[in-house]
mmCIF file of C-alpha atoms in Angstrom:
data_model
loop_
_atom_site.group_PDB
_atom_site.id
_atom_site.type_symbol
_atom_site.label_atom_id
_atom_site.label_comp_id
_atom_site.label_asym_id
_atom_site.label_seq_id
_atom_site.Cartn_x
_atom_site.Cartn_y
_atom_site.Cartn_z
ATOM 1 C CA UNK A 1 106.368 -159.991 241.746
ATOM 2 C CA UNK A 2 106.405 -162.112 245.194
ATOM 3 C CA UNK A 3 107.682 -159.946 247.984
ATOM 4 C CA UNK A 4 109.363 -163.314 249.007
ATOM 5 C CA UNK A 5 111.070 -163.660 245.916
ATOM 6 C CA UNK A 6 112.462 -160.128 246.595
ATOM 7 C CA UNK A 7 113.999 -160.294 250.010
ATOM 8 C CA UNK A 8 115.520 -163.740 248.551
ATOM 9 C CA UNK A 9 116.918 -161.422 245.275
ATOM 10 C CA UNK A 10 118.558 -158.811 247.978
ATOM 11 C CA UNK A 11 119.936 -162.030 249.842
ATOM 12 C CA UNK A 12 122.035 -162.981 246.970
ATOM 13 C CA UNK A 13 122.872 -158.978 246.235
ATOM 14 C CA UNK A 14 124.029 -159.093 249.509
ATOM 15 C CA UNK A 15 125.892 -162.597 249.664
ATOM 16 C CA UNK A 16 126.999 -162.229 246.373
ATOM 17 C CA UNK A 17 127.234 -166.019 246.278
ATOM 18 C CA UNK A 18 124.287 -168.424 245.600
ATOM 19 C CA UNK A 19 125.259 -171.159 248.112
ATOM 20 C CA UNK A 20 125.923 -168.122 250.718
ATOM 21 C CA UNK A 21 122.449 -166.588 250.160
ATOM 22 C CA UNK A 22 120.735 -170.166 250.500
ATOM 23 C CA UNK A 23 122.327 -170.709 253.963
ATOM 24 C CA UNK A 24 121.194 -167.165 255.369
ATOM 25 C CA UNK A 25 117.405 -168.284 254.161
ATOM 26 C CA UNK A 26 117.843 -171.874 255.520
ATOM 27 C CA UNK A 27 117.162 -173.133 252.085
ATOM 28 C CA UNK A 28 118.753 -175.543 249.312
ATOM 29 C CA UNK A 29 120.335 -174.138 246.371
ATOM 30 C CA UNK A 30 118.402 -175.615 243.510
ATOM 31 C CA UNK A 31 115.161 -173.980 244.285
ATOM 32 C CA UNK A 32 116.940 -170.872 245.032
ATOM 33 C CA UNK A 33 118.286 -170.612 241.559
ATOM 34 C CA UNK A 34 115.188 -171.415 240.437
ATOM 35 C CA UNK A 35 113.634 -168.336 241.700
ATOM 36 C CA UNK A 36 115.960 -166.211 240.638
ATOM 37 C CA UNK A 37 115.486 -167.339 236.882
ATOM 38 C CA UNK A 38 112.003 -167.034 237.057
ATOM 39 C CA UNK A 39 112.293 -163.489 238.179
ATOM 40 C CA UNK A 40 114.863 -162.630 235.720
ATOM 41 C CA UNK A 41 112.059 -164.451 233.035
ATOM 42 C CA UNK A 42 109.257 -162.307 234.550
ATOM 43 C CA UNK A 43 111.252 -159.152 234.178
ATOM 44 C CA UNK A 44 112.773 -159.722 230.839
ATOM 45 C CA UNK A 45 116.132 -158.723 232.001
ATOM 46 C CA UNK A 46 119.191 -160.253 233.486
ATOM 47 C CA UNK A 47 119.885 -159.097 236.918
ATOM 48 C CA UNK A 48 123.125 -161.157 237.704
ATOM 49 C CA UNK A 49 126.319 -161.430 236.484
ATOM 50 C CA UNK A 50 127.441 -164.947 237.370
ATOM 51 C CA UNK A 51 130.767 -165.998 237.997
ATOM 52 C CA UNK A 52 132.843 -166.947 241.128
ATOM 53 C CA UNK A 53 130.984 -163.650 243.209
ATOM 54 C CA UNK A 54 127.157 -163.022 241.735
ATOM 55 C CA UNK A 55 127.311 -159.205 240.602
ATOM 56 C CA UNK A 56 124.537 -157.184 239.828
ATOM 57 C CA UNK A 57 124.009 -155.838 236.026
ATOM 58 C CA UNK A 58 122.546 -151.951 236.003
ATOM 59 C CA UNK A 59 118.983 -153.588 235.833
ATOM 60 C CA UNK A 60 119.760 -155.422 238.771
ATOM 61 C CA UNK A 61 121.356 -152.216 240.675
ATOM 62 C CA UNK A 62 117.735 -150.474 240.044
ATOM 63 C CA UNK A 63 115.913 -153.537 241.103
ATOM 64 C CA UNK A 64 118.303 -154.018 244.320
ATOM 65 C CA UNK A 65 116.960 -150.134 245.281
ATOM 66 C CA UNK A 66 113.562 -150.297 244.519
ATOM 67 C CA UNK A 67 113.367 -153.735 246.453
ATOM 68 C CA UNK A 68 114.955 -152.455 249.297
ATOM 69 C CA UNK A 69 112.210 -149.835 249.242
ATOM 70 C CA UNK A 70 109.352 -151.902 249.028
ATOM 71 C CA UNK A 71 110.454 -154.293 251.636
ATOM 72 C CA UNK A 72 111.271 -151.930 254.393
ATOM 73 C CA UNK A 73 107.848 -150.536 253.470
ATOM 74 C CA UNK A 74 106.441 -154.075 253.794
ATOM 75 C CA UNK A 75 107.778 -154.272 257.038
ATOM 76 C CA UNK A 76 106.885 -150.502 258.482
ATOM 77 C CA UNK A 77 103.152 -151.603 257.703
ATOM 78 C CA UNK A 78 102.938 -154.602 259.256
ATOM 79 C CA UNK A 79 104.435 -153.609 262.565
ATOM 80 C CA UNK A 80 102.065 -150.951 262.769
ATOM 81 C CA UNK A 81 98.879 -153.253 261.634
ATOM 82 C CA UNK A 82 100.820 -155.376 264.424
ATOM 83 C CA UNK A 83 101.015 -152.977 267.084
ATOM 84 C CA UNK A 84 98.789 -153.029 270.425
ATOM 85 C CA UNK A 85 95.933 -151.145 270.605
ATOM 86 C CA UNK A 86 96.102 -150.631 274.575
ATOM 87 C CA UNK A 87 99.630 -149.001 274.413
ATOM 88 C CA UNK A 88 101.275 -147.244 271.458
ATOM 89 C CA UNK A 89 103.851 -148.195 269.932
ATOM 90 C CA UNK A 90 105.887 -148.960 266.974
ATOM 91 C CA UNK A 91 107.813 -146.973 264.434
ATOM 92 C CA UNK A 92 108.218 -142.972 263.413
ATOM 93 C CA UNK A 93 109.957 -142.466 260.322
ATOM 94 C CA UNK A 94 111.331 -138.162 260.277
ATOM 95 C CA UNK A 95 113.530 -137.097 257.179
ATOM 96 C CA UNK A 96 115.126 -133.563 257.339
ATOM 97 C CA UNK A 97 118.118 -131.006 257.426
ATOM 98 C CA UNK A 98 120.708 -131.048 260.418
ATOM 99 C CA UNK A 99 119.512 -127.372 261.901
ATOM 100 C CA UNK A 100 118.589 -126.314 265.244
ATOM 101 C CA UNK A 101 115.021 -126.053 263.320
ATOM 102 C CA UNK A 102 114.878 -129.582 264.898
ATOM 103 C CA UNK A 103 114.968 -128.892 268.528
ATOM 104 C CA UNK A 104 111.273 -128.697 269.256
ATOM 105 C CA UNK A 105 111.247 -132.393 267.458
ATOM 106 C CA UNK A 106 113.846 -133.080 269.869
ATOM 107 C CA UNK A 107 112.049 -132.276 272.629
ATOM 108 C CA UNK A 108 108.826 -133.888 271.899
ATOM 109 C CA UNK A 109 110.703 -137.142 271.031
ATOM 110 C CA UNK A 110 112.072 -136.667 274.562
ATOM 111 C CA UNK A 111 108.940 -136.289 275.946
ATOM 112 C CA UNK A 112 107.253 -139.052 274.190
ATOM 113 C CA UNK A 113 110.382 -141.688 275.227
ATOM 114 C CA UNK A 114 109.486 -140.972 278.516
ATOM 115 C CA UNK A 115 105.457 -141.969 278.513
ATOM 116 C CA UNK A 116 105.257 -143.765 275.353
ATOM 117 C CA UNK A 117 108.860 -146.660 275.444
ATOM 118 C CA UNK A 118 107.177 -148.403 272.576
ATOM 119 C CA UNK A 119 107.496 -145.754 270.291
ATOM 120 C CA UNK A 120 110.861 -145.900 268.450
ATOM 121 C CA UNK A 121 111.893 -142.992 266.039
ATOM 122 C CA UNK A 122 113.991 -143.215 262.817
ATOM 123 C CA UNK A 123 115.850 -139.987 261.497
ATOM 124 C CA UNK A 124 117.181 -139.941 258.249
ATOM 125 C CA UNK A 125 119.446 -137.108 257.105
ATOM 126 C CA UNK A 126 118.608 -135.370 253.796
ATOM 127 C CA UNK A 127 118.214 -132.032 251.677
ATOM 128 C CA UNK A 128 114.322 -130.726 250.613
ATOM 129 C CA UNK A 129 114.785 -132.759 247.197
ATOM 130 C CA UNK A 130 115.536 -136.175 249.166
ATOM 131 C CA UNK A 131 113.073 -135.702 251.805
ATOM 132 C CA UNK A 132 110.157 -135.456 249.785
ATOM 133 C CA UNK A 133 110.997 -138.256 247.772
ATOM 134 C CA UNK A 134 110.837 -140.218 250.616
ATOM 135 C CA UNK A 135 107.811 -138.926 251.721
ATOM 136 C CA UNK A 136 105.976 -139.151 248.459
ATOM 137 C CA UNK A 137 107.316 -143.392 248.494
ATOM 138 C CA UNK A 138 105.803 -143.877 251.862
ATOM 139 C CA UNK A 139 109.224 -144.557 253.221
ATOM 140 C CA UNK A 140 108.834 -142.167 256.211
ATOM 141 C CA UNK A 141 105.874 -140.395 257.985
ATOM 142 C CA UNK A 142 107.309 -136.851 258.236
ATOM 143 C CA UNK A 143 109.529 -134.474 256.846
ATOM 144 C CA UNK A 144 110.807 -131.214 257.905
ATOM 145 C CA UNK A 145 112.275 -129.250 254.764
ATOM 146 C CA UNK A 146 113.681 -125.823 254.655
ATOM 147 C CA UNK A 147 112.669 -122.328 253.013
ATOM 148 C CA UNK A 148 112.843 -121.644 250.096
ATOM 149 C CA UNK A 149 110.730 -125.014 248.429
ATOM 150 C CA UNK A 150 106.843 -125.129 248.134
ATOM 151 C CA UNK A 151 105.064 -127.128 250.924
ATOM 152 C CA UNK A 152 101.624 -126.436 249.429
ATOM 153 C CA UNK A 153 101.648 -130.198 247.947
ATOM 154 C CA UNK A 154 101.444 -131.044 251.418
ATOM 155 C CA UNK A 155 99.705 -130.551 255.068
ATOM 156 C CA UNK A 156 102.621 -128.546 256.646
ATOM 157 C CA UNK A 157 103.118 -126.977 260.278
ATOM 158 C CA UNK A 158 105.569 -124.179 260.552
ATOM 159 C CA UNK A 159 108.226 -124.638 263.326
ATOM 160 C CA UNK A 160 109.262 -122.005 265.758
ATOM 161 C CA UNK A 161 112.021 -119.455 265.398
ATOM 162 C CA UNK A 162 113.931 -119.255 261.945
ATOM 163 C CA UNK A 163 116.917 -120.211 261.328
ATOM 164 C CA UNK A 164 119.681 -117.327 259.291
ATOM 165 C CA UNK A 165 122.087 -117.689 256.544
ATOM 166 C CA UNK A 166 125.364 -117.070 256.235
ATOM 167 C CA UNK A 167 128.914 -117.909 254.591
ATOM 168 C CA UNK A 168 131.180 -120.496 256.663
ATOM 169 C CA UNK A 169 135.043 -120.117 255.786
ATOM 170 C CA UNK A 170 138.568 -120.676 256.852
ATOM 171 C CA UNK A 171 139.582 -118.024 259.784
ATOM 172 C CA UNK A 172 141.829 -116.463 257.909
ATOM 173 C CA UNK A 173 139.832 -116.326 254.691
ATOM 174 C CA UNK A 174 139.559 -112.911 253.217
ATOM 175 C CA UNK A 175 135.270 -112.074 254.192
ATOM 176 C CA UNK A 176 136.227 -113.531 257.334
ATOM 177 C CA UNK A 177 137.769 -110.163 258.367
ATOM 178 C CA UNK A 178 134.112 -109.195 257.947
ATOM 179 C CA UNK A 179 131.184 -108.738 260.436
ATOM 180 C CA UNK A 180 128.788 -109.685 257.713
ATOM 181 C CA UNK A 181 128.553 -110.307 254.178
ATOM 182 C CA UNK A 182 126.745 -108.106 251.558
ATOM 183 C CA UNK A 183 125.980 -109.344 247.646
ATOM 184 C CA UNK A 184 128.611 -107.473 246.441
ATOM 185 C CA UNK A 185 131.286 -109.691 248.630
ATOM 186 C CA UNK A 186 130.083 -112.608 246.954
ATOM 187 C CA UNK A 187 131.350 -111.539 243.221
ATOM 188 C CA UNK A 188 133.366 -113.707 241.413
ATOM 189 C CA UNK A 189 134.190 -116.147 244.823
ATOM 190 C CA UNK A 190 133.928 -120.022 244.697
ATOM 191 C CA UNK A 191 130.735 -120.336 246.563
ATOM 192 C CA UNK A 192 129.536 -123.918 247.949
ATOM 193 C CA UNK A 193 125.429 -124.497 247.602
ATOM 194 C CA UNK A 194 123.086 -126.820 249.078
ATOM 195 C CA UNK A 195 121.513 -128.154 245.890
ATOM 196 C CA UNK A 196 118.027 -126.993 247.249
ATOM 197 C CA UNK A 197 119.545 -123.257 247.755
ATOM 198 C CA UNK A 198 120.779 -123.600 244.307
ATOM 199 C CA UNK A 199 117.967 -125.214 242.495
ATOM 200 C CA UNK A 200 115.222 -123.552 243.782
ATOM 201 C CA UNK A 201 117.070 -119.983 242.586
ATOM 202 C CA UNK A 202 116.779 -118.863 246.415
ATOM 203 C CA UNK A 203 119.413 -116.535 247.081
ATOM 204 C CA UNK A 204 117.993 -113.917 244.293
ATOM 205 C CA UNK A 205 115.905 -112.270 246.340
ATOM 206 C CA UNK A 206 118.700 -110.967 248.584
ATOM 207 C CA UNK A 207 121.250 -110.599 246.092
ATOM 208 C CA UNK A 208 119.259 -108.586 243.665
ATOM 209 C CA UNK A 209 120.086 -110.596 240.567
ATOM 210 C CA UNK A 210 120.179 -114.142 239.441
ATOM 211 C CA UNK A 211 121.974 -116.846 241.511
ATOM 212 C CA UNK A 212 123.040 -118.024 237.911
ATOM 213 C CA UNK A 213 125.782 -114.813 238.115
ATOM 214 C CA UNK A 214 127.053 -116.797 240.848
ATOM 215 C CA UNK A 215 130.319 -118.773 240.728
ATOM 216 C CA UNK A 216 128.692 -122.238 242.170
ATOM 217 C CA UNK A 217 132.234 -124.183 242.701
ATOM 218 C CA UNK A 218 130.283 -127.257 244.691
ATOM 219 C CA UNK A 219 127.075 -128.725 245.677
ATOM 220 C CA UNK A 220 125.950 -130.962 248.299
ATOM 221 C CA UNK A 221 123.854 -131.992 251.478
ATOM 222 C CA UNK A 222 126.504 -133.677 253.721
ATOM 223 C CA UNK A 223 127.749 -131.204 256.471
ATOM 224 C CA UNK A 224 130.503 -132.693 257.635
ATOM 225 C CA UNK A 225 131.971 -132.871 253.971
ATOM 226 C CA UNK A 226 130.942 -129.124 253.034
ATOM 227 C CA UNK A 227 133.400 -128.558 255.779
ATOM 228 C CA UNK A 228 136.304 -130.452 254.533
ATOM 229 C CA UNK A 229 135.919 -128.176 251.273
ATOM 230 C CA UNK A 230 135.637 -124.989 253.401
ATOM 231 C CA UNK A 231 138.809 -125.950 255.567
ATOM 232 C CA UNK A 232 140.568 -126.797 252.147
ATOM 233 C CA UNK A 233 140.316 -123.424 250.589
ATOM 234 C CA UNK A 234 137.400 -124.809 248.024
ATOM 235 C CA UNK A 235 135.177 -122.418 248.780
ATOM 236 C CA UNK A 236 132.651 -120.810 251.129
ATOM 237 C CA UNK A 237 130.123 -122.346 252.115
ATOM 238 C CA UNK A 238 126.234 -120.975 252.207
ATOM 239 C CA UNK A 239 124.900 -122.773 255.028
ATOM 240 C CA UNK A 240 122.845 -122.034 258.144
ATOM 241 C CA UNK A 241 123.973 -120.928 261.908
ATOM 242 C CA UNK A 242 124.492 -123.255 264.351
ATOM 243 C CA UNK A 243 124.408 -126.473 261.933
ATOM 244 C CA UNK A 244 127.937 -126.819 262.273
ATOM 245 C CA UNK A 245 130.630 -127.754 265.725
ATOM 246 C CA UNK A 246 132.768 -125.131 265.860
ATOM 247 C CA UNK A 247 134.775 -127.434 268.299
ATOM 248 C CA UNK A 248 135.077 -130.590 265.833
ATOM 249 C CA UNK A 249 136.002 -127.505 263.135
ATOM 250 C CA UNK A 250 137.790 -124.866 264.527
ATOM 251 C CA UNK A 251 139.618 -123.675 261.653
ATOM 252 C CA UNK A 252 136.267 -122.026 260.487
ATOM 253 C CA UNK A 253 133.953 -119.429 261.173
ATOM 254 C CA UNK A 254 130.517 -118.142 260.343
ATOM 255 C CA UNK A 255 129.473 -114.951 258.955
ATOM 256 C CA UNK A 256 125.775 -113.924 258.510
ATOM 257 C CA UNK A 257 124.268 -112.260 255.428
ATOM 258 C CA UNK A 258 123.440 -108.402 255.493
ATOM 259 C CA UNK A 259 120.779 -107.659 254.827
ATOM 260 C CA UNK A 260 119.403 -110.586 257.732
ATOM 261 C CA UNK A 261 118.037 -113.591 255.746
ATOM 262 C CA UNK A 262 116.033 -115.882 257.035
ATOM 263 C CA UNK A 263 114.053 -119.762 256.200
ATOM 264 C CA UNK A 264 111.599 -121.194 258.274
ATOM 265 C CA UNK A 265 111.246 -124.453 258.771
ATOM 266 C CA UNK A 266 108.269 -127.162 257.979
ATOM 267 C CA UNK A 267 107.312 -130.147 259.333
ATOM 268 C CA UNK A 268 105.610 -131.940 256.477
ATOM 269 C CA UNK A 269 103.439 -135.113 255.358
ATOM 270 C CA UNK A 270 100.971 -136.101 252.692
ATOM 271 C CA UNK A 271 97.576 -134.953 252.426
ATOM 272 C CA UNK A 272 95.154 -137.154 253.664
ATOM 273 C CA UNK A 273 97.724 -139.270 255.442
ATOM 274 C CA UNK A 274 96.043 -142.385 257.420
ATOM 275 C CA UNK A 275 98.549 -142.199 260.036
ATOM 276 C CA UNK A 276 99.406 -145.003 262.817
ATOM 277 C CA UNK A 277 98.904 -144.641 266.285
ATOM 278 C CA UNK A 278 102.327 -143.922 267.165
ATOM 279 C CA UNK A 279 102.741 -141.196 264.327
ATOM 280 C CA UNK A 280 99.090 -139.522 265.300
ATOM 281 C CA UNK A 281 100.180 -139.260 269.071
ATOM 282 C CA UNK A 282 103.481 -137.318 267.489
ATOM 283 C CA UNK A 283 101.717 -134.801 265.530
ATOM 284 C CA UNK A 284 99.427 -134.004 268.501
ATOM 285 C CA UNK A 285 102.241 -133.854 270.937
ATOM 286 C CA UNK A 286 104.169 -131.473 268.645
ATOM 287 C CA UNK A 287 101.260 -129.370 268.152
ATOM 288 C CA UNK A 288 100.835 -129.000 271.847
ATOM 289 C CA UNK A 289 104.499 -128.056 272.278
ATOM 290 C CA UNK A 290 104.210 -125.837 269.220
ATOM 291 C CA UNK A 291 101.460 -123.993 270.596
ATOM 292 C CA UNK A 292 102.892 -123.928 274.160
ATOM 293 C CA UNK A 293 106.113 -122.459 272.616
ATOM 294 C CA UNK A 294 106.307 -118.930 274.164
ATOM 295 C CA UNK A 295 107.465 -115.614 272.083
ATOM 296 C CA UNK A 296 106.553 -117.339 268.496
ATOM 297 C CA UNK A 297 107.009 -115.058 265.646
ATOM 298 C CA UNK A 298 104.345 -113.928 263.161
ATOM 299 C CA UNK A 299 104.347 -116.217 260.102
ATOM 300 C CA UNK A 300 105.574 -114.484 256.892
ATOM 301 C CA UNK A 301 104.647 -115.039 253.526
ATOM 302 C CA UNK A 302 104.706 -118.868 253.039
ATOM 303 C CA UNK A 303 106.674 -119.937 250.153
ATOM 304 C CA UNK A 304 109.783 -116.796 249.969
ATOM 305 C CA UNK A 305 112.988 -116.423 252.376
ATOM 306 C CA UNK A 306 112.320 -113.678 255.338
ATOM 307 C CA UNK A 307 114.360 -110.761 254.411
ATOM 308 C CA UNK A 308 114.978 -108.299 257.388
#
């Protein structure tokens, strides 16, 4: 399969007209056609619906994402086979949760901006499961996933300070009256899950039984829409502090667990990565903030949610 023939198959996904595609690619649209058919022939399965606007059968929806995959994977390696070997530059791929876990990432981004321009960095919002799917593709460099899922298929560093669970709900929900919640509070309530949380069986440990006695009304990874549900009366909403504006929601509030439970986060990437210049000179800039980072904590057990 030609990686040209591929970015001219997403052309015509994207067009959704033959004649459309072929005047993006500054082509005619005999030989266009012709390429298509021959990768439909070399596949064995239609990809197109034609008619007035091109649509894509389900074989050609998996193709489409897979493509889109391999091209922008096409293109991350050759601008960093491209890139100068006096000055660094070129691209850092990060995948991870939206938690003030990511500050010290923050800050050596900032840092790096400042000495390194060339170096551009590309976030891309996800939950544990999404992140190291990525990762394993090659489609970024770096991930940074949250207790409780097992890091030990890859190098890891452990970020500083943990972040702490808790419940967010309408103000004048009923828990909200408390200063805390316990596992008895949570009997019986429409609860709201990250699917990691959920999946990996997390919570047991502080509740004392399985998370399958739970009543797990919703799943999810998007914030902003965990919040629409919580300021809707759908549920509460297991999340961690300071990952949500109070300002841009202020009919809700946030109530720790009790007993105190905590997930630390890691910065991951594969074992035996080659990395580029740009992504080596981010690792060792990290690790020097990391280790300049005053007051860290003593790591716990790797692998099991910090229970204080």
């Amino acid at each position: 399969m030609d990686i040209r023939v591929l970015q001219y198959f997403l052309t015509v996904a994207r067009e959704e007209t033959i004649s459309g595609a072929a005047e993006v690619l500054h082509m005619t649209q005999p030989p266009l056609s012709r390429q298509l058919k021959e990768l439909e022939n070399e596949l064995g399965k239609q990809l197109f619906i034609r008619g007035k606007r091109i649509k894509l059968t389900k074989d050609g929806m998996l193709l489409r994402k897979r493509a889109e995959e391999i091209v922008s994977l096409m293109e991350k390696t050759r601008a960093e086979v491209s890139a100068s070997g006096e000055a660094v530059s070129g691209d850092v791929c990060i995948g991870g949760g939206e938690t003030e876990g990511m500050r010290l990432i923050a800050r050596t981004v900032s840092a790096l901006q400042k000495t390194h321009p060339g170096i551009q960095f590309h976030f891309f919002s996800g939950d544990g499961y999404d992140v190291t799917e990525r990762l394993d593709r090659g489609l970024i460099d770096f991930g940074t996933i949250i207790e409780p899922i097992d890091v030990s298929r890859y190098d890891s560093l452990r970020l500083p300070r943990p972040d702490v669970w808790g419940l967010l709900m309408e103000k004048d929900a009923p828990l909200a009256e408390k200063e805390a919640v316990r596992p008895e509070d949570l009997r019986g309530i429409p609860l709201i899950s990250s699917r990691q949380l959920a999946g990996e069986n997390g919570l047991s440990g502080w509740l004392g039984y399985s998370c399958d006695k739970l009543r797990i009304a919703a799943t999810g990874n998007l914030v902003n829409t965990l919040c629409l549900l919580a300021e809707e009366g759908a549920g509460y909403v297991f999340t961690l502090d300071g990952v949500v504006d109070f300002t841009s929601h202020s009919r809700l509030c946030f109530r720790p667990l009790e007993p105190r439970m905590e997930s630390w986060m890691y910065l991951i990437w594969k074992k035996y990565q080659v990395f580029s210049a740009a992504s080596e000179l981010f690792l060792s800039s990290l690790k020097k903030m990391l280790s300049a980072e005053s007051g860290a904590h003593q790591p716990p057990a790797q692998n099991s949610l910090n229970l204080i």
